[in-house]
Coordinates of C-alpha atoms and ligand atoms in Angstrom, one line a residue:
X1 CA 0.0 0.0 0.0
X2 CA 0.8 3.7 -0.2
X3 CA 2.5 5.2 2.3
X4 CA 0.4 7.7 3.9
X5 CA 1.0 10.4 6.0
X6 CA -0.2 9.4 9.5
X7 CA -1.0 12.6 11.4
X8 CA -3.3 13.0 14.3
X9 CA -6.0 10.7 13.4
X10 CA -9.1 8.6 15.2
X11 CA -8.7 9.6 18.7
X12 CA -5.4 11.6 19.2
X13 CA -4.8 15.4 19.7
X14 CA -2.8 17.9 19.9
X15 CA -1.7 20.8 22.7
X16 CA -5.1 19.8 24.8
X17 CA -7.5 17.6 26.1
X18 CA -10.1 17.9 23.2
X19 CA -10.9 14.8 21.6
X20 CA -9.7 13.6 18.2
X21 CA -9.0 16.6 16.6
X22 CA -6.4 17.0 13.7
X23 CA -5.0 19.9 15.7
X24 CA -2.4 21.7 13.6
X25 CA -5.4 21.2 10.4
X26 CA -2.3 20.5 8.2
X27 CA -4.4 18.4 5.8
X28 CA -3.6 17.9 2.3
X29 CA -5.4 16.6 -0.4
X30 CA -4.4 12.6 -0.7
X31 CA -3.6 12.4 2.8
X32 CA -5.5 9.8 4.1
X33 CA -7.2 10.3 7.8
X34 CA -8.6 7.6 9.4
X35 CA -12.1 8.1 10.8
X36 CA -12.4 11.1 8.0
X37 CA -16.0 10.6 5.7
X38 CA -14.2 11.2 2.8
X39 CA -13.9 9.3 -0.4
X40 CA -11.7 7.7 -1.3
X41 CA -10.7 10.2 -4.2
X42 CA -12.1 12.9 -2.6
X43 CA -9.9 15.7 -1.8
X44 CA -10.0 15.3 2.3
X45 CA -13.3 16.6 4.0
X46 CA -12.1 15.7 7.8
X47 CA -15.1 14.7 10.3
X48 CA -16.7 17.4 12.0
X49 CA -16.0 16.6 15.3
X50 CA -15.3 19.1 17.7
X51 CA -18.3 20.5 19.5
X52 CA -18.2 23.5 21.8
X53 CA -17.0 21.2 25.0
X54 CA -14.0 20.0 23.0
X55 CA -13.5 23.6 21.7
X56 CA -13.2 24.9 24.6
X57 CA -11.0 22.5 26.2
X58 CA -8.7 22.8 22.9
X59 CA -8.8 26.6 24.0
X60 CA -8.0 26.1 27.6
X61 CA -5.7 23.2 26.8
X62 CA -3.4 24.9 24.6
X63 CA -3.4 28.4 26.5
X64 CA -2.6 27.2 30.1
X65 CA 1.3 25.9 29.8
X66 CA 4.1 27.2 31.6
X67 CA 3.5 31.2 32.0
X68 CA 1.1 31.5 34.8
X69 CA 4.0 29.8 36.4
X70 CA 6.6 31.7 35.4
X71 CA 5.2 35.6 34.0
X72 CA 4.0 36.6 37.2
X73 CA 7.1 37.3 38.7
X74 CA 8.1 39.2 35.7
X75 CA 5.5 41.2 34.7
X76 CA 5.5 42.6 38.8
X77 CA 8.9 43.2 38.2
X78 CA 8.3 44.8 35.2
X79 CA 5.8 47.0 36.1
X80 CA 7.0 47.8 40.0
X81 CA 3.4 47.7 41.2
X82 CA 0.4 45.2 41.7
X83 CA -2.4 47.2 40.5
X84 CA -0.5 47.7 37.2
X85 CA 0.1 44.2 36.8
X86 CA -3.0 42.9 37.6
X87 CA -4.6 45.5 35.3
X88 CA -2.2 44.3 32.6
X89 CA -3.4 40.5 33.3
X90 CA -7.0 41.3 32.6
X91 CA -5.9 43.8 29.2
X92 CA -3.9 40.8 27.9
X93 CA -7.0 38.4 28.4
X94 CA -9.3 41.0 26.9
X95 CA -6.7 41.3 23.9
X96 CA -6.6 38.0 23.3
X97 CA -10.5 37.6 23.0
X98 CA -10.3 40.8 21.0
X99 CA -8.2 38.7 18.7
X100 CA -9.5 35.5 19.0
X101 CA -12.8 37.4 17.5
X102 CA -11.2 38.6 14.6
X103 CA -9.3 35.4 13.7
X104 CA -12.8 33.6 14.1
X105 CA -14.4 35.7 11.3
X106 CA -11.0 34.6 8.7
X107 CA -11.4 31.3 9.9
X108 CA -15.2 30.9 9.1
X109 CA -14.5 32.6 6.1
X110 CA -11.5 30.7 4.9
X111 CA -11.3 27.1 6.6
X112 CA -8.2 26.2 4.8
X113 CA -5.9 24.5 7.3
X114 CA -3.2 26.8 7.1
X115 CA -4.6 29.5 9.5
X116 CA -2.2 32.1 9.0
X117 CA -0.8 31.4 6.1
X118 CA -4.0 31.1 4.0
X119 CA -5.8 34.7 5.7
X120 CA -1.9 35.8 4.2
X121 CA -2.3 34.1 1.0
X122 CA -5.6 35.6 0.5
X123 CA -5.4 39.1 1.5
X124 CA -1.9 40.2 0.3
X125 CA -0.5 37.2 -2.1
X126 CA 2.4 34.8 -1.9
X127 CA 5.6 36.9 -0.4
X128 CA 3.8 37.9 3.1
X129 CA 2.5 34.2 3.1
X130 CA 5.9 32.8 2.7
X131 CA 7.0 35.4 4.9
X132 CA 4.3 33.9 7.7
X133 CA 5.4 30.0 7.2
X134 CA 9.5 30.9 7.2
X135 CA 9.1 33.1 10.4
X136 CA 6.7 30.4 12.7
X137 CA 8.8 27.5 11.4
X138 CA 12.3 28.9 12.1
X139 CA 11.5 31.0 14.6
X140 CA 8.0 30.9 16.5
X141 CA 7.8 27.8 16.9
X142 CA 11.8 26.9 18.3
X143 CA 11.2 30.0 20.3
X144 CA 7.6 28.8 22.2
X145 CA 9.9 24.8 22.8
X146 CA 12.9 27.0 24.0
X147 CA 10.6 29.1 27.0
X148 CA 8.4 26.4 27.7
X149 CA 11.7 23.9 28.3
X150 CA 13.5 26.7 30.0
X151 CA 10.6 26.8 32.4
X152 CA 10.5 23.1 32.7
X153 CA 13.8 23.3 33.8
X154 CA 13.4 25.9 36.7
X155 CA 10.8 24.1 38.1
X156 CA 12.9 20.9 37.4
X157 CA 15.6 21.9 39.6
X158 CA 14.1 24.2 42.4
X159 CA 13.4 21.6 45.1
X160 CA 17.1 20.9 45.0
X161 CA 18.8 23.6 45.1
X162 CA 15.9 25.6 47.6
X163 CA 16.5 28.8 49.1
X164 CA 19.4 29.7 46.4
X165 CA 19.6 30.6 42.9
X166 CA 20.1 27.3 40.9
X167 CA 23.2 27.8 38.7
X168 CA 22.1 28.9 35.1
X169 CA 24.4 26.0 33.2
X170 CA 22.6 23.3 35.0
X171 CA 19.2 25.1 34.4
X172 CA 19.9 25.1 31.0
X173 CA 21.5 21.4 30.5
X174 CA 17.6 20.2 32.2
X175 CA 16.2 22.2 29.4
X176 CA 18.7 20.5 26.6
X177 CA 17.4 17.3 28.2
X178 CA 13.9 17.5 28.3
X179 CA 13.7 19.0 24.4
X180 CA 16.1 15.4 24.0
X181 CA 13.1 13.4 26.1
X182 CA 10.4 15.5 24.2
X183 CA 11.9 15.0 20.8
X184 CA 12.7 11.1 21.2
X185 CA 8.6 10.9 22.0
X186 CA 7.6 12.5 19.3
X187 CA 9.8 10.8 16.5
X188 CA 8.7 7.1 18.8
X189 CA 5.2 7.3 17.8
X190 CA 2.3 9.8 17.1
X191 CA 0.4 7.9 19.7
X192 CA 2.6 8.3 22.3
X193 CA 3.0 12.0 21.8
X194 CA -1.1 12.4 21.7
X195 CA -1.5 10.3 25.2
X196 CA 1.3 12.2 26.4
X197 CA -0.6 15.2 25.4
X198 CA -3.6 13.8 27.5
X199 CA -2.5 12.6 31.0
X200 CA -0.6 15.9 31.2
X201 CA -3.1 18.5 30.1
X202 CA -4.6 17.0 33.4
X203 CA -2.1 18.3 35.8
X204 CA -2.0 21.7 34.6
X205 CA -5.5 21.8 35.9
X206 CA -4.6 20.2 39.3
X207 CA -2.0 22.8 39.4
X208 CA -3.6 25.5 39.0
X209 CA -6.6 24.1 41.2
X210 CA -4.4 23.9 44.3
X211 CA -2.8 27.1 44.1
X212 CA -6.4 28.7 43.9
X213 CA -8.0 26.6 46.8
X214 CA -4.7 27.2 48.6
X215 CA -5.4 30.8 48.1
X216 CA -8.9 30.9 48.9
X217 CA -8.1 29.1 52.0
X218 CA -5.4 32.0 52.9
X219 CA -8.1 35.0 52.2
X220 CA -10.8 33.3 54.2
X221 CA -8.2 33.3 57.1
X222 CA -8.1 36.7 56.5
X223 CA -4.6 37.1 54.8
X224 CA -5.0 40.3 52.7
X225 CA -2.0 42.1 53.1
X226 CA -0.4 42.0 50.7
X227 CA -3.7 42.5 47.8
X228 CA -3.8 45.6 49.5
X229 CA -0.7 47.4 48.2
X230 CA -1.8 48.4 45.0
X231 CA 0.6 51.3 44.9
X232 CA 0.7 52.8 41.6
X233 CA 2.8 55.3 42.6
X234 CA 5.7 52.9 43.1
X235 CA 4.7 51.7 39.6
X236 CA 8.5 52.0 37.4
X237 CA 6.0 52.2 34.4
X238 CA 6.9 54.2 31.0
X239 CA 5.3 53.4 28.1
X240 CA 8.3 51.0 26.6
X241 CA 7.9 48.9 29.9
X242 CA 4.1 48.7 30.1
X243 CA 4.6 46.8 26.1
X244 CA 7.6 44.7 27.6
X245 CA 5.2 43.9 30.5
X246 CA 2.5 43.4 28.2
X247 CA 5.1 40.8 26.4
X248 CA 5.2 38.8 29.4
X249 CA 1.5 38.6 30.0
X250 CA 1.0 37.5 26.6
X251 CA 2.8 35.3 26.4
X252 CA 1.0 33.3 28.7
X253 CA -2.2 33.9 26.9
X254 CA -0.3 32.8 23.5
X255 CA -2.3 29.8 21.9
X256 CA -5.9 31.8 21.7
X257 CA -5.4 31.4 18.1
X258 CA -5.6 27.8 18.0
X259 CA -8.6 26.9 17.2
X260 CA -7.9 28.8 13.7
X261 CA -6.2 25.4 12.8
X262 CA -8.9 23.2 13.3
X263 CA -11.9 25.0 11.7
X264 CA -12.4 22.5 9.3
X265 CA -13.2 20.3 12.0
X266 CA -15.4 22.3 14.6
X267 CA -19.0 21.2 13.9
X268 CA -21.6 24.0 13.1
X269 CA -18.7 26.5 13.1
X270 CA -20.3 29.8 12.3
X271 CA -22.0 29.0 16.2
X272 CA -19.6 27.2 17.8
X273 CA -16.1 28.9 17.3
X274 CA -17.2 32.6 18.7
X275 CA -19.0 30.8 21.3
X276 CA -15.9 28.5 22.7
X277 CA -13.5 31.8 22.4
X278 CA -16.1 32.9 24.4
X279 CA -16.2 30.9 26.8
X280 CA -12.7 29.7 26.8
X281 CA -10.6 33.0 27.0
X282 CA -12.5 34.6 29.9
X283 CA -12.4 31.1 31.9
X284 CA -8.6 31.5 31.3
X285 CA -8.4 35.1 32.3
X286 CA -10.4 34.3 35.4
X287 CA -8.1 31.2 36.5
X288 CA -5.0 33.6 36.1
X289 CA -6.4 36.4 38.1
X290 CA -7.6 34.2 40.7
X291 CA -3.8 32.5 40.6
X292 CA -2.3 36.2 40.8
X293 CA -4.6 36.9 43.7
X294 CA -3.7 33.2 45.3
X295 CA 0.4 34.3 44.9
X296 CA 0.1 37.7 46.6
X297 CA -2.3 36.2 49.6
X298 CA 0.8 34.0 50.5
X299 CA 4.0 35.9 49.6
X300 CA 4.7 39.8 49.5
X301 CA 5.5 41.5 46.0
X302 CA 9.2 42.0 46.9
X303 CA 8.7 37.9 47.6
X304 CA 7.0 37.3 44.5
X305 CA 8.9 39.7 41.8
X306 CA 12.2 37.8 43.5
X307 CA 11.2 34.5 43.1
X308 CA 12.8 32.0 40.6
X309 CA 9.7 29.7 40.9
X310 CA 6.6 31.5 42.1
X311 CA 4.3 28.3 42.2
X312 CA 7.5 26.6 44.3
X313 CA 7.0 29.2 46.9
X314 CA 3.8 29.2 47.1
X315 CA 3.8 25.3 47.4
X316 CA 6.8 25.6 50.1
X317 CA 4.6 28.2 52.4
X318 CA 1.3 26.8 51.8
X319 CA 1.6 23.0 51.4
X320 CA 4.2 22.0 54.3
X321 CA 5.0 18.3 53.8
X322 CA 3.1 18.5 50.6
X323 CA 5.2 21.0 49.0
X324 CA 6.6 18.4 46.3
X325 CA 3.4 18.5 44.3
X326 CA 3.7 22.0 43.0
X327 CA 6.8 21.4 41.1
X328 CA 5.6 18.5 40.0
X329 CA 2.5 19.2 38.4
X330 CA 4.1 22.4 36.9
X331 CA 7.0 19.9 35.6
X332 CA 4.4 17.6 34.5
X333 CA 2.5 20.5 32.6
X334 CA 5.2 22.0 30.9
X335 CA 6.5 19.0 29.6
X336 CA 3.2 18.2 28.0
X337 CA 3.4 22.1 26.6
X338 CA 6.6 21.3 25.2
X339 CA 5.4 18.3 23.6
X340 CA 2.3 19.5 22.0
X341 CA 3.5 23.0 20.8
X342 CA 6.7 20.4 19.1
X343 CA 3.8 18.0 17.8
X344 CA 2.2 21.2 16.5
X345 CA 6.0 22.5 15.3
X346 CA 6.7 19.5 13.5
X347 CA 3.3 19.7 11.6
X348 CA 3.4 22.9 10.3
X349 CA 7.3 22.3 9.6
X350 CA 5.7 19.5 7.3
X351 CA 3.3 21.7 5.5
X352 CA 5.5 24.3 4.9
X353 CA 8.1 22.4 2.8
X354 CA 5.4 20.5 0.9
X355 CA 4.3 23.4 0.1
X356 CA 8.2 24.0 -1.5
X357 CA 8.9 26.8 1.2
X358 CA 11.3 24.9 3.1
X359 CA 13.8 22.1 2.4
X360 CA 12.3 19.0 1.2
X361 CA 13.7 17.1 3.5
X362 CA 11.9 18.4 6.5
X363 CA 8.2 16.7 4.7
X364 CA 9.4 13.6 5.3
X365 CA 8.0 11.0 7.2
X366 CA 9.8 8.1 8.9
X367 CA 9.3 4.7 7.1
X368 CA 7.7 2.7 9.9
X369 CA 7.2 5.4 12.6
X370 CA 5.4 7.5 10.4
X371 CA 6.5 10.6 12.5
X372 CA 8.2 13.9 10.7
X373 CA 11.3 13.0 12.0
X374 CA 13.2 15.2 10.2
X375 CA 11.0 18.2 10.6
X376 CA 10.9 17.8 14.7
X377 CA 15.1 17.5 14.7
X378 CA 15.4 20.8 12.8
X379 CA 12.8 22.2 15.2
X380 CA 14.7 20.9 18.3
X381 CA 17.7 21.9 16.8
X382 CA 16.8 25.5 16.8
X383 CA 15.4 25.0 19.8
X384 CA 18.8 23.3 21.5
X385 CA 20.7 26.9 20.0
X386 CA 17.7 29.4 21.8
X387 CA 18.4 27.3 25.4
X388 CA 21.9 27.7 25.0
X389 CA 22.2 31.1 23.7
X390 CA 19.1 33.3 25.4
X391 CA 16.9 33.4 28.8
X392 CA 13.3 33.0 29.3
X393 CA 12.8 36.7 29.1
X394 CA 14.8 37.4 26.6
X395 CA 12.9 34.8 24.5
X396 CA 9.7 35.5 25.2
X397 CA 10.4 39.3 24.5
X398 CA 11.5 38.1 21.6
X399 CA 8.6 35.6 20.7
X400 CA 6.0 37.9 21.3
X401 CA 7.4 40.7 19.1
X402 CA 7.6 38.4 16.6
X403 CA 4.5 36.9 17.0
X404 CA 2.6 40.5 17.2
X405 CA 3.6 41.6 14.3
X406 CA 2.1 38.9 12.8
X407 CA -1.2 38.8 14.7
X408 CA -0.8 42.5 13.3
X409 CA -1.0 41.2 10.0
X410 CA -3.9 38.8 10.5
X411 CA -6.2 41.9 11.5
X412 CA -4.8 43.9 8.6
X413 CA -5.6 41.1 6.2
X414 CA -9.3 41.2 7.8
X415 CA -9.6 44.7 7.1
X416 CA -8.7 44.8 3.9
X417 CA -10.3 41.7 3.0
X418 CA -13.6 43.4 4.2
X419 CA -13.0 45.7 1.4
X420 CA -11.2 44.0 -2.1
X421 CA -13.9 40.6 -1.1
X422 CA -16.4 42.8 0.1
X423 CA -19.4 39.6 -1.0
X424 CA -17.4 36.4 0.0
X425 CA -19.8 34.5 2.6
X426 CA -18.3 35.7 5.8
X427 CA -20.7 32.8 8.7
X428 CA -18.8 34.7 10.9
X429 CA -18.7 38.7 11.5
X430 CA -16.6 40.5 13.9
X431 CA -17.7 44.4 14.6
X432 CA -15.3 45.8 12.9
X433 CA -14.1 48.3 15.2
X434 CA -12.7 45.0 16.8
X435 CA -9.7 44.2 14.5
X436 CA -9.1 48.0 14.2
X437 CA -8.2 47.9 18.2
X438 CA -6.3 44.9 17.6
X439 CA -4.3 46.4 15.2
X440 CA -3.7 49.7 16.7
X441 CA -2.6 47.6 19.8
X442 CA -0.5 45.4 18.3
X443 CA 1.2 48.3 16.3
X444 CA 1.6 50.0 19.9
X445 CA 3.4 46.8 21.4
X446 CA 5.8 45.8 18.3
X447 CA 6.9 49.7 17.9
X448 CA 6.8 50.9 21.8
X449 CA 9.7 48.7 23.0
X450 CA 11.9 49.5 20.1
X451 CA 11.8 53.1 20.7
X452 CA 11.9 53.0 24.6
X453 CA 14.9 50.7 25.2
X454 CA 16.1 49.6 21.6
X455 CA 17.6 46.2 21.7
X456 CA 19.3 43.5 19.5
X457 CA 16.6 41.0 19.9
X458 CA 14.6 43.3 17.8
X459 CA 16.7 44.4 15.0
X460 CA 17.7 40.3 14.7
X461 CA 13.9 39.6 14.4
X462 CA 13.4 42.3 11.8
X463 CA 16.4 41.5 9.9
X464 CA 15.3 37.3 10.3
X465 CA 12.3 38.4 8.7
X466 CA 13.1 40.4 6.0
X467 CA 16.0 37.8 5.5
X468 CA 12.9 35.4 4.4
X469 CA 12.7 37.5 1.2
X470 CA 15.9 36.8 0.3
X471 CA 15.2 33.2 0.3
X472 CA 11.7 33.8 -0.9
X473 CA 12.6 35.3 -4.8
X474 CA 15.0 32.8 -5.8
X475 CA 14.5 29.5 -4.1
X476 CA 10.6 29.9 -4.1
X477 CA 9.7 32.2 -6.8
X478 CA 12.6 31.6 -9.5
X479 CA 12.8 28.0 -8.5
X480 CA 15.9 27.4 -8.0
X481 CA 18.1 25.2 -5.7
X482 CA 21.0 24.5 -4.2
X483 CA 23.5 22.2 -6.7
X484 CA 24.6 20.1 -3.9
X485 CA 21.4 19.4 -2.0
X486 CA 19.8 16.4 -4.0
X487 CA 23.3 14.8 -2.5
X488 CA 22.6 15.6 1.3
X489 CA 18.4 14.9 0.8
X490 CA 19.7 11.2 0.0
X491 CA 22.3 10.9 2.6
X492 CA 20.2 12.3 5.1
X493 CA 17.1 10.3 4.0
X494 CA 19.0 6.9 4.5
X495 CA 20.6 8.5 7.8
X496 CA 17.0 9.2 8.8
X497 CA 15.3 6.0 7.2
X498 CA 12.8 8.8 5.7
X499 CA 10.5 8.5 2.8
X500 CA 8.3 11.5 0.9
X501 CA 5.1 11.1 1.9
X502 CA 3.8 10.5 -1.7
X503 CA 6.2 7.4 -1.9
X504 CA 4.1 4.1 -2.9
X505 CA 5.3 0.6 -2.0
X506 CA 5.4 -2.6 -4.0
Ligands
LIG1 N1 0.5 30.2 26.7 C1 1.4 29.1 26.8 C2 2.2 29.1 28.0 O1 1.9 29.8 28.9 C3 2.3 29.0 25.6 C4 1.6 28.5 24.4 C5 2.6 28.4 23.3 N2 1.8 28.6 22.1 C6 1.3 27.6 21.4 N3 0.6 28.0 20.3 N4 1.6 26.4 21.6 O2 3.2 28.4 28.1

């Protein structure tokens, strides 16, 4: 038989606890999907099967990873004072359902799976498309595995080292490892990664759970102290620092875009996609502001902007002999970010070079595994060089910079697509005044930072991008490659044991 690309099929997922969902939507025509009504020489219709539980579980599931554990701290230091900070928390989940809006009218009105890319595609042509699918491969995507490892590793190693900063080399060799662990699981099977996927999105919750009961339990005994220092006037707030701070924050919103990539799947969609970023954002807001609030009723803000591990302390104050659990679970759910956003990573790697934007190489599929091998190394590679080379603030300033400008883009393509497809079938509409605040604000955060405290990060994540069109014109466009590269695509294939994923046996 054929060899057919194996993807998240029947009852796996991807990034959350939904059920059966081809989460990263990277479907192509001839790809064969189990449990999928299509014919056989149909192009691929999948199965609608995500209803408005499993939406919002995919929402909550992909959004909750390893910030709330890790941005609180910063974003207090960031902003010097907790009304700021907690005012920031709430702006970022409003801006995310803000966005989440918008992207829910492109994605009713164009289901292709590429999210982005396609609203791109549409809306401005091929070089800001490309532009999209060189930038999230090389660099979105490594970036997200980088922080989300990084914080895996800080929780990893604070129980041993307690009470003193752990040494930054060993930090980052726990980070090295886990991508290691995380990479092996994905390249072992598909199903190991999805069930992975599952049992973990469960402790996340059970993290988060304790710290707000824990918290509860604090207020009721009366333990308001420190909630009641919201001193604006110590705030160290300009405007650069409020976008910085609003970096951090977002980061651990990032994700409210992904039900973009499964619109082809969500059943009754026009309905059921507003209504589960809905739903989902707000219940995500409400679980980080009741997890701020839980911090602050057991530490002070000097505590809590100098802690490495804020969940850590507020196991070791509030939890006694218990302590344990809360760098475990936060262990636990970070790994199982890492692995879905690199199950995610190594999809959209996949897509992007069979749509000839990236090496050839990185479509292929492993000949008995039926994993993108290929495509999740050069992920974890990148990755392996962001560990070694930057810090979790540093990356995530950089991430979301990125990342904005693009979300940027997504609201700019709206607009104008309101306007040159004025008639195409839109199940979906957004008030229009929604995008345009998106946009403004996602102008004010990419631009603010740069012109209050310019730094490198930025002018390498410009130039990266820009860099894309110098790929773009001849490799893409002119159709040209490399003279040497059939030579390494074979070597590396039989190094790999990879096959295309058009390859037929017999
Ligand atoms: N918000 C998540 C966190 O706090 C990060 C999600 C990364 N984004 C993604 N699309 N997987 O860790």
């Amino acid at each position: 038989g054929g060899l057919v690309w194996r993807g998240c099929s029947g009852d796996c997922d991807a990034e959350d606890g939904s059920a059966g969902t081809l989460a990263d939507g990277n479907a192509n025509p001839g790809d064969k999907l189990e449990g999928s009504d299509a014919a056989p020489d149909d192009p691929v219709h999948l199965k609608r099967r995500v209803g408005l539980f499993s939406g919002v579980a995919l929402i909550v599931g992909t959004m909750i990873g390893s910030g709330i554990f890790v941005s609180p701290s910063g974003l207090l230091e960031r902003t010097g004072s907790v009304g700021i900070s907690f005012i920031i928390w709430m702006a970022c989940g409003l801006l995310s359902l803000l966005g989440a809006l918008a992207y829910a009218e492109l994605g009713t009105m164009n289901t292709s799976s590429g999210a982005e890319y396609a609203y791109f595609m549409d809306a401005f042509g091929g070089p800001p498309a490309f532009l999209f699918s060189w930038v999230s491969t090389l660099v979105l995507k490594p970036s997200q595995m980088a922080i989300i490892c990084l914080s895996f590793a800080k929780y990893a190693v604070e129980p041993f080292v307690s009470e003193c900063e752990p040494p930054d080399a060993l930090v980052k060799l726990v980070a090295l490892i886990s991508i290691v662990m995380i990479l092996a699981v994905n390249c072992y099977s598909v199903n190991l990664a999805t069930n992975v996927q599952n049992i973990f999105t469960a402790a996340k919750l059970v993290a988060i759970a304790i710290i707000v009961c824990g918290g509860a339990y604090k207020l009721i005994l009366g333990n308001t102290r420190h909630l009641q220092e919201p001193n604006f006037a110590s705030s160290t707030a300009t405007l650069g620092n409020i976008a910085t701070a609003f970096y951090t924050g977002l980061w651990a919103y990032d994700g409210w875009n992904n039900l973009n990539y499964v619109t082809e799947e969500i059943k009754n969609p026009s309905k059921n996609l507003p209504l589960s970023i809905i739903i989902g954002i707000p219940l995500v807001t409400l679980c980080y502001a009741l997890v701020n609030v839980s911090y602050l009723a057991v530490m002070s803000v000097s505590e809590m902007a100098d802690s490495e591990a804020v969940a850590v302390t507020f196991g070791n104050r509030l939890l006694g002999p218990m302590a344990w659990l809360m760098p475990l679970a936060v262990t636990i759910s970070t790994f199982g970010s890492a692995n879905g956003t690199l199950f995610v990573a190594g999809r959209l790697c996949f897509a992007a070079s069979r749509e000839g934007h990236l090496l050839d190489i990185l479509s292929y599929v492993h000949v008995r595994r039926f994993t993108p091998a290929p495509g999740l190394i050069f992920h974890s590679l990148i990755a392996v060089a962001m560990v070694l080379y930057g810090t979790i603030d540093s990356l995530i300033d950089f991430f979301s910079f990125t990342a904005w400008i693009f979300y940027g883009g997504a609201m700019l393509a709206l607009i104008v697509m309101r306007y040159t497809k004025p008639h195409a079938p839109r199940p979906y509409k957004v008030p229009i005044i929604i995008p345009y605040i998106v946009l403004i604000v996602s102008a004010y955060l990419v631009v603010a930072p740069i012109i209050d405290n310019p730094q490198w990060e930025y002018l390498y994540a410009g130039a990266f991008i820009l860099a894309g069109l110098l790929v773009y014109l001849p490799f893409v466009k002119w159709g040209y490659s490399l003279p040497f590269m059939d030579k390494i695509t074979v070597f590396l294939q039989m190094v790999l044991e990879v096959v295309p994923t058009s390859t037929t046996f017999e």
